Tab-separated table of N, CA and C in Angstrom:
chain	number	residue	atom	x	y	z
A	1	UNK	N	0.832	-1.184	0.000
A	1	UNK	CA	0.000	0.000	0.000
A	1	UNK	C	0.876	1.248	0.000
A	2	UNK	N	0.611	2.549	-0.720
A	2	UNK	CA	1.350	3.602	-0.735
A	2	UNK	C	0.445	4.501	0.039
A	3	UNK	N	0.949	5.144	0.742
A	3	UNK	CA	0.527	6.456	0.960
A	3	UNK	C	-0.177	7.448	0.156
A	4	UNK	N	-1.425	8.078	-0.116
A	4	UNK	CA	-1.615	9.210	-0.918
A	4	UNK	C	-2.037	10.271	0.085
A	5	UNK	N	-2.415	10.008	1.038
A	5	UNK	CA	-2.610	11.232	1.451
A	5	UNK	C	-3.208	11.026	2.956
A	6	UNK	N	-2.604	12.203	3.845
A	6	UNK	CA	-1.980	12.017	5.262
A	6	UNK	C	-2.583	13.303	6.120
A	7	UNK	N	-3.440	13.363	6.800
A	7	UNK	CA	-4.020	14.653	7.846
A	7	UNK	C	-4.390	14.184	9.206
A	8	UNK	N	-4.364	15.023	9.682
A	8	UNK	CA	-4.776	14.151	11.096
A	8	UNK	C	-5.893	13.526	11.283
A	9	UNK	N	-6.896	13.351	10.269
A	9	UNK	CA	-8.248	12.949	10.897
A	9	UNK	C	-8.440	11.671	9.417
A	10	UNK	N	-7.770	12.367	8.450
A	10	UNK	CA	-7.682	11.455	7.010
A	10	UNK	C	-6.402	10.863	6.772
A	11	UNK	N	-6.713	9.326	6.175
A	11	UNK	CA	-5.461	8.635	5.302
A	11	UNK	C	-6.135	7.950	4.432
A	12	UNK	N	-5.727	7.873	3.170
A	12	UNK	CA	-6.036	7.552	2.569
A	12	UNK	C	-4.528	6.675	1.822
A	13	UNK	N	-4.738	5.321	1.495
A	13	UNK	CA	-3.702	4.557	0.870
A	13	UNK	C	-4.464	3.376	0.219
A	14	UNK	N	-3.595	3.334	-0.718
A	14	UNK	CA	-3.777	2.388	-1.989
A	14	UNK	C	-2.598	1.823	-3.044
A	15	UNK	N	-3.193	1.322	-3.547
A	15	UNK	CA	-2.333	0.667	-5.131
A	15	UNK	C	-2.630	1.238	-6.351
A	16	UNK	N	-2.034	1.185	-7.095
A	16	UNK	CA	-2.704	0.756	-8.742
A	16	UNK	C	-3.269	2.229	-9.203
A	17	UNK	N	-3.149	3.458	-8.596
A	17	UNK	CA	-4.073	4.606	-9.220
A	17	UNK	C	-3.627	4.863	-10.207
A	18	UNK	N	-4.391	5.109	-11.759
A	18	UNK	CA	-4.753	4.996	-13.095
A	18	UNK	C	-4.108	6.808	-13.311
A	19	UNK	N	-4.800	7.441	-12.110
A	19	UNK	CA	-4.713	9.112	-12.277
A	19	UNK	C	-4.725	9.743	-11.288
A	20	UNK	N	-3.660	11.069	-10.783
A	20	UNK	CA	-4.004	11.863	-10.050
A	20	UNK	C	-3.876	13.267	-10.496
A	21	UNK	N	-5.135	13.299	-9.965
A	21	UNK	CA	-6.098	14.554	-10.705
A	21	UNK	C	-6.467	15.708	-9.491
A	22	UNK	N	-6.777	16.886	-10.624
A	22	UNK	CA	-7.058	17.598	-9.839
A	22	UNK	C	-8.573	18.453	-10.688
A	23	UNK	N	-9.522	18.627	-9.601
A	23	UNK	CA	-11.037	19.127	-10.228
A	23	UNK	C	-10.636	20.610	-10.395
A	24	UNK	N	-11.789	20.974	-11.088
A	24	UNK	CA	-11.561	22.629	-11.049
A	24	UNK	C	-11.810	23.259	-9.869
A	25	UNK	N	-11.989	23.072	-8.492
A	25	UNK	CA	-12.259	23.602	-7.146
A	25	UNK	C	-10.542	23.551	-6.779
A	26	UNK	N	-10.045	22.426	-7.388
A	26	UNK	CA	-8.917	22.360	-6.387
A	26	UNK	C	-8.690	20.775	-5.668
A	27	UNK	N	-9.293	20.039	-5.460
A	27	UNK	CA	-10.017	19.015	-4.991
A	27	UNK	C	-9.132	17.934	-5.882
A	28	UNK	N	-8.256	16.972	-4.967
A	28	UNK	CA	-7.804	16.064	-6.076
A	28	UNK	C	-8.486	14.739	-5.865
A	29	UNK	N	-7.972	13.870	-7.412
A	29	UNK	CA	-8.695	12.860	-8.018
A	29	UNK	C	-8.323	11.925	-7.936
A	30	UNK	N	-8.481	10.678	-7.133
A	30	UNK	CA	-7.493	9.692	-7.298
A	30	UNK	C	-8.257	8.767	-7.893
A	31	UNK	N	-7.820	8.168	-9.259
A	31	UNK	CA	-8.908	6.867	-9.543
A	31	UNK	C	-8.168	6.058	-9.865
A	32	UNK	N	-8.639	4.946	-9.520
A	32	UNK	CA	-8.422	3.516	-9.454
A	32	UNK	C	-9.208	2.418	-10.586
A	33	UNK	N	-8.177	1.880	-11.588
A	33	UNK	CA	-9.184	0.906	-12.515
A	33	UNK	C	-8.921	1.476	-13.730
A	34	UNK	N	-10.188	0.978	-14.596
A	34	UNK	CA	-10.195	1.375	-15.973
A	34	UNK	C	-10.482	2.419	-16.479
A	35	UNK	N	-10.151	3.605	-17.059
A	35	UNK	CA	-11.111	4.978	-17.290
A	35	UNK	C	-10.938	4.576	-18.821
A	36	UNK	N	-12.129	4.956	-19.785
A	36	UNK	CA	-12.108	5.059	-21.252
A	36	UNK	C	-12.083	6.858	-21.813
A	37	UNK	N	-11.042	7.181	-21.935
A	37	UNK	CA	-11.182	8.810	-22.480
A	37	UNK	C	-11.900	9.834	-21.547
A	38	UNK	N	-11.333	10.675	-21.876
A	38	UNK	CA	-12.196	12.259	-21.610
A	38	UNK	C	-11.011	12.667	-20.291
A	39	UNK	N	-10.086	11.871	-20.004
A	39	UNK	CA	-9.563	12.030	-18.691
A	39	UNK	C	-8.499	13.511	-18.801
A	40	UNK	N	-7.995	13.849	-19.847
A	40	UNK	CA	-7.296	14.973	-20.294
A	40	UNK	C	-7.643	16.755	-20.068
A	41	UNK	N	-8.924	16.302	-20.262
A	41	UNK	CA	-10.310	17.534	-19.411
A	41	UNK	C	-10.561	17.579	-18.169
A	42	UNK	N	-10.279	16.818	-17.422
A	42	UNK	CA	-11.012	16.549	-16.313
A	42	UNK	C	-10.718	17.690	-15.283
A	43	UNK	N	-9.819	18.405	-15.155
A	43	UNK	CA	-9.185	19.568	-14.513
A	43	UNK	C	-9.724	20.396	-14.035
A	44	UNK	N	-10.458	20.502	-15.759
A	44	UNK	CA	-11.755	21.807	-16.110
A	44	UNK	C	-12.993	21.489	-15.430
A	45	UNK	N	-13.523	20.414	-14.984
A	45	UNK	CA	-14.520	19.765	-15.122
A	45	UNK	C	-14.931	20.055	-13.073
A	46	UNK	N	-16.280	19.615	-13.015
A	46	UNK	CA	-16.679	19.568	-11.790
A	46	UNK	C	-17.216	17.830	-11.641
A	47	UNK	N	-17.732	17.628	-10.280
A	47	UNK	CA	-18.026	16.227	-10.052
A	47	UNK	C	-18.869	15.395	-10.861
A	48	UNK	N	-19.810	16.531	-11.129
A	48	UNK	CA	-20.877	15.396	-12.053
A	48	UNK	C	-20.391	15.139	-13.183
A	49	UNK	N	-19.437	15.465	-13.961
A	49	UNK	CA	-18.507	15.154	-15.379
A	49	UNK	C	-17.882	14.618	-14.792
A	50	UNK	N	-17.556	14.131	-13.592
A	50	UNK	CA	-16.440	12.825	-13.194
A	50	UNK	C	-17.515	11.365	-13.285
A	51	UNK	N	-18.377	11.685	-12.500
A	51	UNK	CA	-19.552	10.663	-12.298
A	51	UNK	C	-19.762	10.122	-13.790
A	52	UNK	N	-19.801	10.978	-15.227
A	52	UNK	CA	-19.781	10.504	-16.041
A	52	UNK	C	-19.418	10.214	-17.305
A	53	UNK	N	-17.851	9.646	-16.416
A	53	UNK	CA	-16.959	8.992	-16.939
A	53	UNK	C	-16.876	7.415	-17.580
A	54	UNK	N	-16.546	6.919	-18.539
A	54	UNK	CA	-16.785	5.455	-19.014
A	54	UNK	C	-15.393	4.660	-18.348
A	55	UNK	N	-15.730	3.721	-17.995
A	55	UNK	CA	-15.139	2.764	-17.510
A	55	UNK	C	-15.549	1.934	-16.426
A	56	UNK	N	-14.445	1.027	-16.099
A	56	UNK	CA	-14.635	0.558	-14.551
A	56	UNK	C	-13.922	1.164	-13.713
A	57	UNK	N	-14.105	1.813	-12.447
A	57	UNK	CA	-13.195	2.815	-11.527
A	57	UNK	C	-13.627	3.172	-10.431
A	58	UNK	N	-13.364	3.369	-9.651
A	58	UNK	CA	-13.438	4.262	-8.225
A	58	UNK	C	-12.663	5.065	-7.918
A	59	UNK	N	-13.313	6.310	-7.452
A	59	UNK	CA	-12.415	7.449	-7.772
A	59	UNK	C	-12.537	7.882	-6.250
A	60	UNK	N	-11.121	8.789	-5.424
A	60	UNK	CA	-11.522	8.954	-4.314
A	60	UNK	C	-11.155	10.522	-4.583
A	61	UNK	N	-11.879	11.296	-4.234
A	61	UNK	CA	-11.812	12.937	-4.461
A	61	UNK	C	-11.494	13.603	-2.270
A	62	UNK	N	-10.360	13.930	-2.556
A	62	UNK	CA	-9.915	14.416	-1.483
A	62	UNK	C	-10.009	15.847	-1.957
A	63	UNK	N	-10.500	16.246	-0.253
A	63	UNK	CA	-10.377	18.386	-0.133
A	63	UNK	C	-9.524	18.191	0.700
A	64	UNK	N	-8.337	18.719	0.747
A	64	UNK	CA	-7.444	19.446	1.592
A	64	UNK	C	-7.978	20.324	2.406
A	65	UNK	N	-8.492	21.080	1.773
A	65	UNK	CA	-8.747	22.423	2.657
A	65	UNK	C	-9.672	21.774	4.136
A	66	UNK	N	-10.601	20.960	3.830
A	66	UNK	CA	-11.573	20.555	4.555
A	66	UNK	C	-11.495	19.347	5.002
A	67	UNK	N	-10.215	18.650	4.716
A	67	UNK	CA	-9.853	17.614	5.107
A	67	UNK	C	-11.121	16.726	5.568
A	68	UNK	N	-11.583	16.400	4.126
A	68	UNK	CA	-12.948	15.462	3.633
A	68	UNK	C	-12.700	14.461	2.316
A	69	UNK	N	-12.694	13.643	2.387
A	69	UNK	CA	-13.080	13.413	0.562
A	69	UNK	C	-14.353	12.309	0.331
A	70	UNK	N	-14.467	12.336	-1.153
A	70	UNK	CA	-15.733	11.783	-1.218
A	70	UNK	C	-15.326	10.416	-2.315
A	71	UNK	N	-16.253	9.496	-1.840
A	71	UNK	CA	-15.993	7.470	-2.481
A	71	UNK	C	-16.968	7.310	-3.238
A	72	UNK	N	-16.440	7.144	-4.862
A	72	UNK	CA	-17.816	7.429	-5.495
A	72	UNK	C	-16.971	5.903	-6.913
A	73	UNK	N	-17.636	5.396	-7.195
A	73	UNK	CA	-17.518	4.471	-8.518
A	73	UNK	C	-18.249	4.772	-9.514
A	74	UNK	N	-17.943	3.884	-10.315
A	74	UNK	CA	-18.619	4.418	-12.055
A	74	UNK	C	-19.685	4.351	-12.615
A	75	UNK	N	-20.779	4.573	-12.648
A	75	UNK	CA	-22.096	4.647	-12.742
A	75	UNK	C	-22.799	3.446	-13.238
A	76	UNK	N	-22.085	2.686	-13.403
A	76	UNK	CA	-22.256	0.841	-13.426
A	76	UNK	C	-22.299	0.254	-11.891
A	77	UNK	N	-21.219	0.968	-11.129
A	77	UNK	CA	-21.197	0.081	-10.345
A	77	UNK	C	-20.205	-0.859	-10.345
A	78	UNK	N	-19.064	-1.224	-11.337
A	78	UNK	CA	-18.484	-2.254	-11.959
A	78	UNK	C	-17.335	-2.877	-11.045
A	79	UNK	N	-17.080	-1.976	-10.112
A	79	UNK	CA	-15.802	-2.089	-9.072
A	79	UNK	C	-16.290	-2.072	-7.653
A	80	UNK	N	-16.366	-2.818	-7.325
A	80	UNK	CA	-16.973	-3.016	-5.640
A	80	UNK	C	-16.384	-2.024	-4.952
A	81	UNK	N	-16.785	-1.367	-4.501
A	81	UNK	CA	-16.305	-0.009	-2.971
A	81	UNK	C	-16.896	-0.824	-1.677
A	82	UNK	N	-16.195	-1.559	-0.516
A	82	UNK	CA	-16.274	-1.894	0.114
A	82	UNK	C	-16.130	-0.895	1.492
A	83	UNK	N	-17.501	-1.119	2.638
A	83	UNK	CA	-16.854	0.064	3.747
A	83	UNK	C	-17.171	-0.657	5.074
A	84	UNK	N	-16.619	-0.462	5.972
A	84	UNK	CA	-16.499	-0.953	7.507
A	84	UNK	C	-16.487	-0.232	8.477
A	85	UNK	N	-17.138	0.310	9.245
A	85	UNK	CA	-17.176	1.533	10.287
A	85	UNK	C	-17.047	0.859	11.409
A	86	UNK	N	-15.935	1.190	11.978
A	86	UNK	CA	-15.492	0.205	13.267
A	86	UNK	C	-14.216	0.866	14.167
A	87	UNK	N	-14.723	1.392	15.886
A	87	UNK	CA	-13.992	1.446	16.450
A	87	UNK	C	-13.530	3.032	16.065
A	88	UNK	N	-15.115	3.766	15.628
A	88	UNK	CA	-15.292	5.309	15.443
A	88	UNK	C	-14.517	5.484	14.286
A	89	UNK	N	-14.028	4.562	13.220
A	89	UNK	CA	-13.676	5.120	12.084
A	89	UNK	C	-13.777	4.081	11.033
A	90	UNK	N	-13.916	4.911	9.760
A	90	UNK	CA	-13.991	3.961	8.719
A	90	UNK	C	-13.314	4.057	7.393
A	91	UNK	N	-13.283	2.272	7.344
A	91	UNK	CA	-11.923	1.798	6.534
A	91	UNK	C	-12.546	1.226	4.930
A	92	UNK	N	-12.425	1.703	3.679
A	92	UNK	CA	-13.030	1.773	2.485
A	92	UNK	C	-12.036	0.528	1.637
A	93	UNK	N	-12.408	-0.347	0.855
A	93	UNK	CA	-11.560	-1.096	0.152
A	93	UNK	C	-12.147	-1.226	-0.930
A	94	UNK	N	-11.387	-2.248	-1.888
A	94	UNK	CA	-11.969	-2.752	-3.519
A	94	UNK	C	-11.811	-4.115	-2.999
A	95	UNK	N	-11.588	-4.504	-2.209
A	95	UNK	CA	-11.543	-5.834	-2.301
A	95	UNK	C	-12.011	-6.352	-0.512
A	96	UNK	N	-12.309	-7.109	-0.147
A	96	UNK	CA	-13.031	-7.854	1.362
A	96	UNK	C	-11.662	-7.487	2.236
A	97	UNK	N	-10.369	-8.324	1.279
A	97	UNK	CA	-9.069	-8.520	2.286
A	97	UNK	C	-8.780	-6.957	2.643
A	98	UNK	N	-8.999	-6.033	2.407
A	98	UNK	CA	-8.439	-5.163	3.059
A	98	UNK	C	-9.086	-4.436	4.462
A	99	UNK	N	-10.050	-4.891	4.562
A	99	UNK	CA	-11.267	-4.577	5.693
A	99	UNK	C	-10.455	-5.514	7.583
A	100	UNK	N	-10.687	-4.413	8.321
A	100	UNK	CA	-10.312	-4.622	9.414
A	100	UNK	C	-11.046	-6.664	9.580
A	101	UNK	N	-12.238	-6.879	8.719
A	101	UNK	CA	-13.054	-7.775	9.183
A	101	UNK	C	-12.305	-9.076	8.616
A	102	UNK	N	-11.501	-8.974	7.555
A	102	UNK	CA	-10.355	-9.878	6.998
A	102	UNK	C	-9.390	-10.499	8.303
A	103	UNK	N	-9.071	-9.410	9.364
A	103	UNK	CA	-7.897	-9.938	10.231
A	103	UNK	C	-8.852	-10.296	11.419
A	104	UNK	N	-10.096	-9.473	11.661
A	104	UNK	CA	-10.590	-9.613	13.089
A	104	UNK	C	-11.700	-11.306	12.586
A	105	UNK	N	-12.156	-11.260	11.437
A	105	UNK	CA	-13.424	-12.101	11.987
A	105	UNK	C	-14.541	-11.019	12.068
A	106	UNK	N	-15.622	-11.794	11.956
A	106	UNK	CA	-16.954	-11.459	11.930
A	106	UNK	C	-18.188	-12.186	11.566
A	107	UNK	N	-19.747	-11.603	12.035
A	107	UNK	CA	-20.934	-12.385	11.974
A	107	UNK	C	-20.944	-12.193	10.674
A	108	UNK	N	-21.580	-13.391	9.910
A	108	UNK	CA	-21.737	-13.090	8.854
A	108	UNK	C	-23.603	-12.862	8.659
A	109	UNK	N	-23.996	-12.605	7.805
A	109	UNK	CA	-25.164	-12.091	6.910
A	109	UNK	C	-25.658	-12.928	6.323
A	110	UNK	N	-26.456	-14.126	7.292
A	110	UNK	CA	-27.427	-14.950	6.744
A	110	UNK	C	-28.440	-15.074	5.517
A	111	UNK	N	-28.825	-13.749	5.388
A	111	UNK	CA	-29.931	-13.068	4.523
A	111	UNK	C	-28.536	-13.625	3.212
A	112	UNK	N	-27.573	-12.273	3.498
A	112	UNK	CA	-26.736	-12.542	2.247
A	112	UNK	C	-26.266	-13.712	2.070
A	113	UNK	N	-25.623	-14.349	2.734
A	113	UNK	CA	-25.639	-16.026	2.424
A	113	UNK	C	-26.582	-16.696	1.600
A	114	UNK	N	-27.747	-16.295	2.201
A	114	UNK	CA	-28.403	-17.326	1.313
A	114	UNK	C	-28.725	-16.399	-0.035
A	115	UNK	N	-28.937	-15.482	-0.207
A	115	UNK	CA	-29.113	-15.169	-1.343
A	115	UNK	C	-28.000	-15.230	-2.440
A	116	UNK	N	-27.291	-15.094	-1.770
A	116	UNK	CA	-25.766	-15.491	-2.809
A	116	UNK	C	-25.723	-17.301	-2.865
A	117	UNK	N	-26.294	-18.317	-2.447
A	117	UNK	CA	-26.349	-19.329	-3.057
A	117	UNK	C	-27.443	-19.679	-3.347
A	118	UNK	N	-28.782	-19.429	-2.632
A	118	UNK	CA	-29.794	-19.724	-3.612
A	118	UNK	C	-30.077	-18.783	-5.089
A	119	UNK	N	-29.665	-17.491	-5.140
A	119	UNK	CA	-30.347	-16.536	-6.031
A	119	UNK	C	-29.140	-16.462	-7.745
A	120	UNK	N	-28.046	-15.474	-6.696
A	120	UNK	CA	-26.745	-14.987	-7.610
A	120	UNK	C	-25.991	-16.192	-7.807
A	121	UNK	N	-25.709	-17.012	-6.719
A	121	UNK	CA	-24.703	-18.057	-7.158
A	121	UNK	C	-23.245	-17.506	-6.736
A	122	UNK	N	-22.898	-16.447	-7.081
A	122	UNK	CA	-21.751	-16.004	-6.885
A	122	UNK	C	-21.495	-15.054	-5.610
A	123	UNK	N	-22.470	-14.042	-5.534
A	123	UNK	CA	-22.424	-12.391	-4.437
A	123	UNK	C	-23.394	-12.546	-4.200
A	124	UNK	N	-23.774	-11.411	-2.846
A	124	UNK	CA	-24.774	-11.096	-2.232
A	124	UNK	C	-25.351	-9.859	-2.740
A	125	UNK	N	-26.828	-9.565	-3.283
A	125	UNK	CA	-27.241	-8.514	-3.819
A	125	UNK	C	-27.075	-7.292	-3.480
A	126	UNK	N	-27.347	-6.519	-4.853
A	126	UNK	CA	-26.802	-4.613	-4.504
A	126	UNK	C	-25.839	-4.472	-3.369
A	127	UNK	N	-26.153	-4.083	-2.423
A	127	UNK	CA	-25.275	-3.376	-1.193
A	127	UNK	C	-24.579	-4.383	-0.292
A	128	UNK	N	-25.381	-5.802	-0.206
A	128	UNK	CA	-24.857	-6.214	0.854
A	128	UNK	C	-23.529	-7.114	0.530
A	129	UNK	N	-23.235	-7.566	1.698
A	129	UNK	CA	-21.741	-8.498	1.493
A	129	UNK	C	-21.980	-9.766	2.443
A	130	UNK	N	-21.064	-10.898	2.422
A	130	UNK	CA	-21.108	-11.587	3.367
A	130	UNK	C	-21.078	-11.580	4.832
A	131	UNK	N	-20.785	-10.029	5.318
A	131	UNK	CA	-20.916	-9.863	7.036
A	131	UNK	C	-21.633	-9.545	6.898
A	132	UNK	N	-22.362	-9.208	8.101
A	132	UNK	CA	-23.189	-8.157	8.588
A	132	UNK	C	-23.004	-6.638	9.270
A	133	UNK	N	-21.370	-6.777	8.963
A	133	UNK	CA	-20.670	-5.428	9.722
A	133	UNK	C	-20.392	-4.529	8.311
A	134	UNK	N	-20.115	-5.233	7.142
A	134	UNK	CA	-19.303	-4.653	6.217
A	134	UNK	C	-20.573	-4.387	5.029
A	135	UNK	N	-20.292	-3.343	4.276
A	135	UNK	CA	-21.016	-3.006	3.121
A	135	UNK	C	-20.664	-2.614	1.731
A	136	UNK	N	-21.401	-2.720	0.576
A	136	UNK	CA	-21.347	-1.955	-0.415
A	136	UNK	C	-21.511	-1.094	-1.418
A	137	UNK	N	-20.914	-0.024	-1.502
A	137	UNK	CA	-21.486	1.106	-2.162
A	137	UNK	C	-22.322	1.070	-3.524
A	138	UNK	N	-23.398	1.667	-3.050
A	138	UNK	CA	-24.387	1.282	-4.308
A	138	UNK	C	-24.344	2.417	-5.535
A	139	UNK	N	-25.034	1.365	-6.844
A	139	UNK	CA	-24.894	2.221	-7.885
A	139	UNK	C	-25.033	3.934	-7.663
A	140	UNK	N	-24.553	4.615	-8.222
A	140	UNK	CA	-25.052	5.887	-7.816
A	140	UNK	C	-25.003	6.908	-6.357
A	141	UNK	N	-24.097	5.883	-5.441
A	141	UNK	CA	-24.353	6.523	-4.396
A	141	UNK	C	-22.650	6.962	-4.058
A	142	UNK	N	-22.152	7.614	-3.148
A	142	UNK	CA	-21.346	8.664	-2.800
A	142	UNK	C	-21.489	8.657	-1.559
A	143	UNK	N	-19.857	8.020	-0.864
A	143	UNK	CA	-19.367	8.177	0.158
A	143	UNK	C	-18.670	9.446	0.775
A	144	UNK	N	-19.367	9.853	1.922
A	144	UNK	CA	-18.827	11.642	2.048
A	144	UNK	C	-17.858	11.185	3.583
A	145	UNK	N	-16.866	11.009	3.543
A	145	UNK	CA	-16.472	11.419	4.935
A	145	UNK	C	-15.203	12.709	5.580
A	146	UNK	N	-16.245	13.107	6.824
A	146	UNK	CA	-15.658	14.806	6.929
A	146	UNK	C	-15.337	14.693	8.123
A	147	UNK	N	-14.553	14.889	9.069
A	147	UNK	CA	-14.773	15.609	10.136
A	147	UNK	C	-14.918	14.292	11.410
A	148	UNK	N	-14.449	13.253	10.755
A	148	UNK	CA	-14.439	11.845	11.407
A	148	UNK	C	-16.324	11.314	10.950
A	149	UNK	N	-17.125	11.904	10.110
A	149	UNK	CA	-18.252	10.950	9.801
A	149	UNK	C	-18.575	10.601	8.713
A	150	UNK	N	-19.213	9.634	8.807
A	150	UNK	CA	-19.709	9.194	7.780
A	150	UNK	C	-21.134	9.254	6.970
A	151	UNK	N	-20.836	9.337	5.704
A	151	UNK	CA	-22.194	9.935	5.498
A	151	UNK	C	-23.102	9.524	3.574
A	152	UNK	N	-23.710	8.416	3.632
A	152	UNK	CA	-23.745	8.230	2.178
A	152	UNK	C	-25.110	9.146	1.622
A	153	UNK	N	-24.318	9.661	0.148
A	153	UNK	CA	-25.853	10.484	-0.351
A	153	UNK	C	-25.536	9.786	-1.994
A	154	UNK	N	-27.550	9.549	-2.303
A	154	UNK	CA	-27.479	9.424	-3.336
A	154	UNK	C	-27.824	10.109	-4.719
Protein backbone atom coordinates (compact mmCIF):
# COMPACT_ATOMS: atom_id res chain seq x y z
CA UNK A 1 0.00 0.00 0.00
CA UNK A 2 1.35 3.60 -0.73
CA UNK A 3 0.53 6.46 0.96
CA UNK A 4 -1.61 9.21 -0.92
CA UNK A 5 -2.61 11.23 1.45
CA UNK A 6 -1.98 12.02 5.26
CA UNK A 7 -4.02 14.65 7.85
CA UNK A 8 -4.78 14.15 11.10
CA UNK A 9 -8.25 12.95 10.90
CA UNK A 10 -7.68 11.45 7.01
CA UNK A 11 -5.46 8.64 5.30
CA UNK A 12 -6.04 7.55 2.57
CA UNK A 13 -3.70 4.56 0.87
CA UNK A 14 -3.78 2.39 -1.99
CA UNK A 15 -2.33 0.67 -5.13
CA UNK A 16 -2.70 0.76 -8.74
CA UNK A 17 -4.07 4.61 -9.22
CA UNK A 18 -4.75 5.00 -13.09
CA UNK A 19 -4.71 9.11 -12.28
CA UNK A 20 -4.00 11.86 -10.05
CA UNK A 21 -6.10 14.55 -10.70
CA UNK A 22 -7.06 17.60 -9.84
CA UNK A 23 -11.04 19.13 -10.23
CA UNK A 24 -11.56 22.63 -11.05
CA UNK A 25 -12.26 23.60 -7.15
CA UNK A 26 -8.92 22.36 -6.39
CA UNK A 27 -10.02 19.01 -4.99
CA UNK A 28 -7.80 16.06 -6.08
CA UNK A 29 -8.69 12.86 -8.02
CA UNK A 30 -7.49 9.69 -7.30
CA UNK A 31 -8.91 6.87 -9.54
CA UNK A 32 -8.42 3.52 -9.45
CA UNK A 33 -9.18 0.91 -12.51
CA UNK A 34 -10.20 1.38 -15.97
CA UNK A 35 -11.11 4.98 -17.29
CA UNK A 36 -12.11 5.06 -21.25
CA UNK A 37 -11.18 8.81 -22.48
CA UNK A 38 -12.20 12.26 -21.61
CA UNK A 39 -9.56 12.03 -18.69
CA UNK A 40 -7.30 14.97 -20.29
CA UNK A 41 -10.31 17.53 -19.41
CA UNK A 42 -11.01 16.55 -16.31
CA UNK A 43 -9.19 19.57 -14.51
CA UNK A 44 -11.75 21.81 -16.11
CA UNK A 45 -14.52 19.77 -15.12
CA UNK A 46 -16.68 19.57 -11.79
CA UNK A 47 -18.03 16.23 -10.05
CA UNK A 48 -20.88 15.40 -12.05
CA UNK A 49 -18.51 15.15 -15.38
CA UNK A 50 -16.44 12.82 -13.19
CA UNK A 51 -19.55 10.66 -12.30
CA UNK A 52 -19.78 10.50 -16.04
CA UNK A 53 -16.96 8.99 -16.94
CA UNK A 54 -16.79 5.45 -19.01
CA UNK A 55 -15.14 2.76 -17.51
CA UNK A 56 -14.64 0.56 -14.55
CA UNK A 57 -13.19 2.81 -11.53
CA UNK A 58 -13.44 4.26 -8.22
CA UNK A 59 -12.42 7.45 -7.77
CA UNK A 60 -11.52 8.95 -4.31
CA UNK A 61 -11.81 12.94 -4.46
CA UNK A 62 -9.91 14.42 -1.48
CA UNK A 63 -10.38 18.39 -0.13
CA UNK A 64 -7.44 19.45 1.59
CA UNK A 65 -8.75 22.42 2.66
CA UNK A 66 -11.57 20.55 4.56
CA UNK A 67 -9.85 17.61 5.11
CA UNK A 68 -12.95 15.46 3.63
CA UNK A 69 -13.08 13.41 0.56
CA UNK A 70 -15.73 11.78 -1.22
CA UNK A 71 -15.99 7.47 -2.48
CA UNK A 72 -17.82 7.43 -5.50
CA UNK A 73 -17.52 4.47 -8.52
CA UNK A 74 -18.62 4.42 -12.05
CA UNK A 75 -22.10 4.65 -12.74
CA UNK A 76 -22.26 0.84 -13.43
CA UNK A 77 -21.20 0.08 -10.34
CA UNK A 78 -18.48 -2.25 -11.96
CA UNK A 79 -15.80 -2.09 -9.07
CA UNK A 80 -16.97 -3.02 -5.64
CA UNK A 81 -16.31 -0.01 -2.97
CA UNK A 82 -16.27 -1.89 0.11
CA UNK A 83 -16.85 0.06 3.75
CA UNK A 84 -16.50 -0.95 7.51
CA UNK A 85 -17.18 1.53 10.29
CA UNK A 86 -15.49 0.21 13.27
CA UNK A 87 -13.99 1.45 16.45
CA UNK A 88 -15.29 5.31 15.44
CA UNK A 89 -13.68 5.12 12.08
CA UNK A 90 -13.99 3.96 8.72
CA UNK A 91 -11.92 1.80 6.53
CA UNK A 92 -13.03 1.77 2.48
CA UNK A 93 -11.56 -1.10 0.15
CA UNK A 94 -11.97 -2.75 -3.52
CA UNK A 95 -11.54 -5.83 -2.30
CA UNK A 96 -13.03 -7.85 1.36
CA UNK A 97 -9.07 -8.52 2.29
CA UNK A 98 -8.44 -5.16 3.06
CA UNK A 99 -11.27 -4.58 5.69
CA UNK A 100 -10.31 -4.62 9.41
CA UNK A 101 -13.05 -7.78 9.18
CA UNK A 102 -10.36 -9.88 7.00
CA UNK A 103 -7.90 -9.94 10.23
CA UNK A 104 -10.59 -9.61 13.09
CA UNK A 105 -13.42 -12.10 11.99
CA UNK A 106 -16.95 -11.46 11.93
CA UNK A 107 -20.93 -12.39 11.97
CA UNK A 108 -21.74 -13.09 8.85
CA UNK A 109 -25.16 -12.09 6.91
CA UNK A 110 -27.43 -14.95 6.74
CA UNK A 111 -29.93 -13.07 4.52
CA UNK A 112 -26.74 -12.54 2.25
CA UNK A 113 -25.64 -16.03 2.42
CA UNK A 114 -28.40 -17.33 1.31
CA UNK A 115 -29.11 -15.17 -1.34
CA UNK A 116 -25.77 -15.49 -2.81
CA UNK A 117 -26.35 -19.33 -3.06
CA UNK A 118 -29.79 -19.72 -3.61
CA UNK A 119 -30.35 -16.54 -6.03
CA UNK A 120 -26.74 -14.99 -7.61
CA UNK A 121 -24.70 -18.06 -7.16
CA UNK A 122 -21.75 -16.00 -6.88
CA UNK A 123 -22.42 -12.39 -4.44
CA UNK A 124 -24.77 -11.10 -2.23
CA UNK A 125 -27.24 -8.51 -3.82
CA UNK A 126 -26.80 -4.61 -4.50
CA UNK A 127 -25.27 -3.38 -1.19
CA UNK A 128 -24.86 -6.21 0.85
CA UNK A 129 -21.74 -8.50 1.49
CA UNK A 130 -21.11 -11.59 3.37
CA UNK A 131 -20.92 -9.86 7.04
CA UNK A 132 -23.19 -8.16 8.59
CA UNK A 133 -20.67 -5.43 9.72
CA UNK A 134 -19.30 -4.65 6.22
CA UNK A 135 -21.02 -3.01 3.12
CA UNK A 136 -21.35 -1.96 -0.41
CA UNK A 137 -21.49 1.11 -2.16
CA UNK A 138 -24.39 1.28 -4.31
CA UNK A 139 -24.89 2.22 -7.88
CA UNK A 140 -25.05 5.89 -7.82
CA UNK A 141 -24.35 6.52 -4.40
CA UNK A 142 -21.35 8.66 -2.80
CA UNK A 143 -19.37 8.18 0.16
CA UNK A 144 -18.83 11.64 2.05
CA UNK A 145 -16.47 11.42 4.94
CA UNK A 146 -15.66 14.81 6.93
CA UNK A 147 -14.77 15.61 10.14
CA UNK A 148 -14.44 11.85 11.41
CA UNK A 149 -18.25 10.95 9.80
CA UNK A 150 -19.71 9.19 7.78
CA UNK A 151 -22.19 9.94 5.50
CA UNK A 152 -23.74 8.23 2.18
CA UNK A 153 -25.85 10.48 -0.35
CA UNK A 154 -27.48 9.42 -3.34
Amino acid sequence: MRLLHRSETLIVEGSDVVRDLRLADGRRVLLLGDVVGGLGSIASHTLDDLKQLEGRFAATIVDERRDACLLLGDRFGQLDLYYQRTDGRTVVGTDLRLLPIAHAGGAFDQVALAHTFCVYGHRPAKKQTPYRDVHRLGVDEIASIAAGRFHLEA
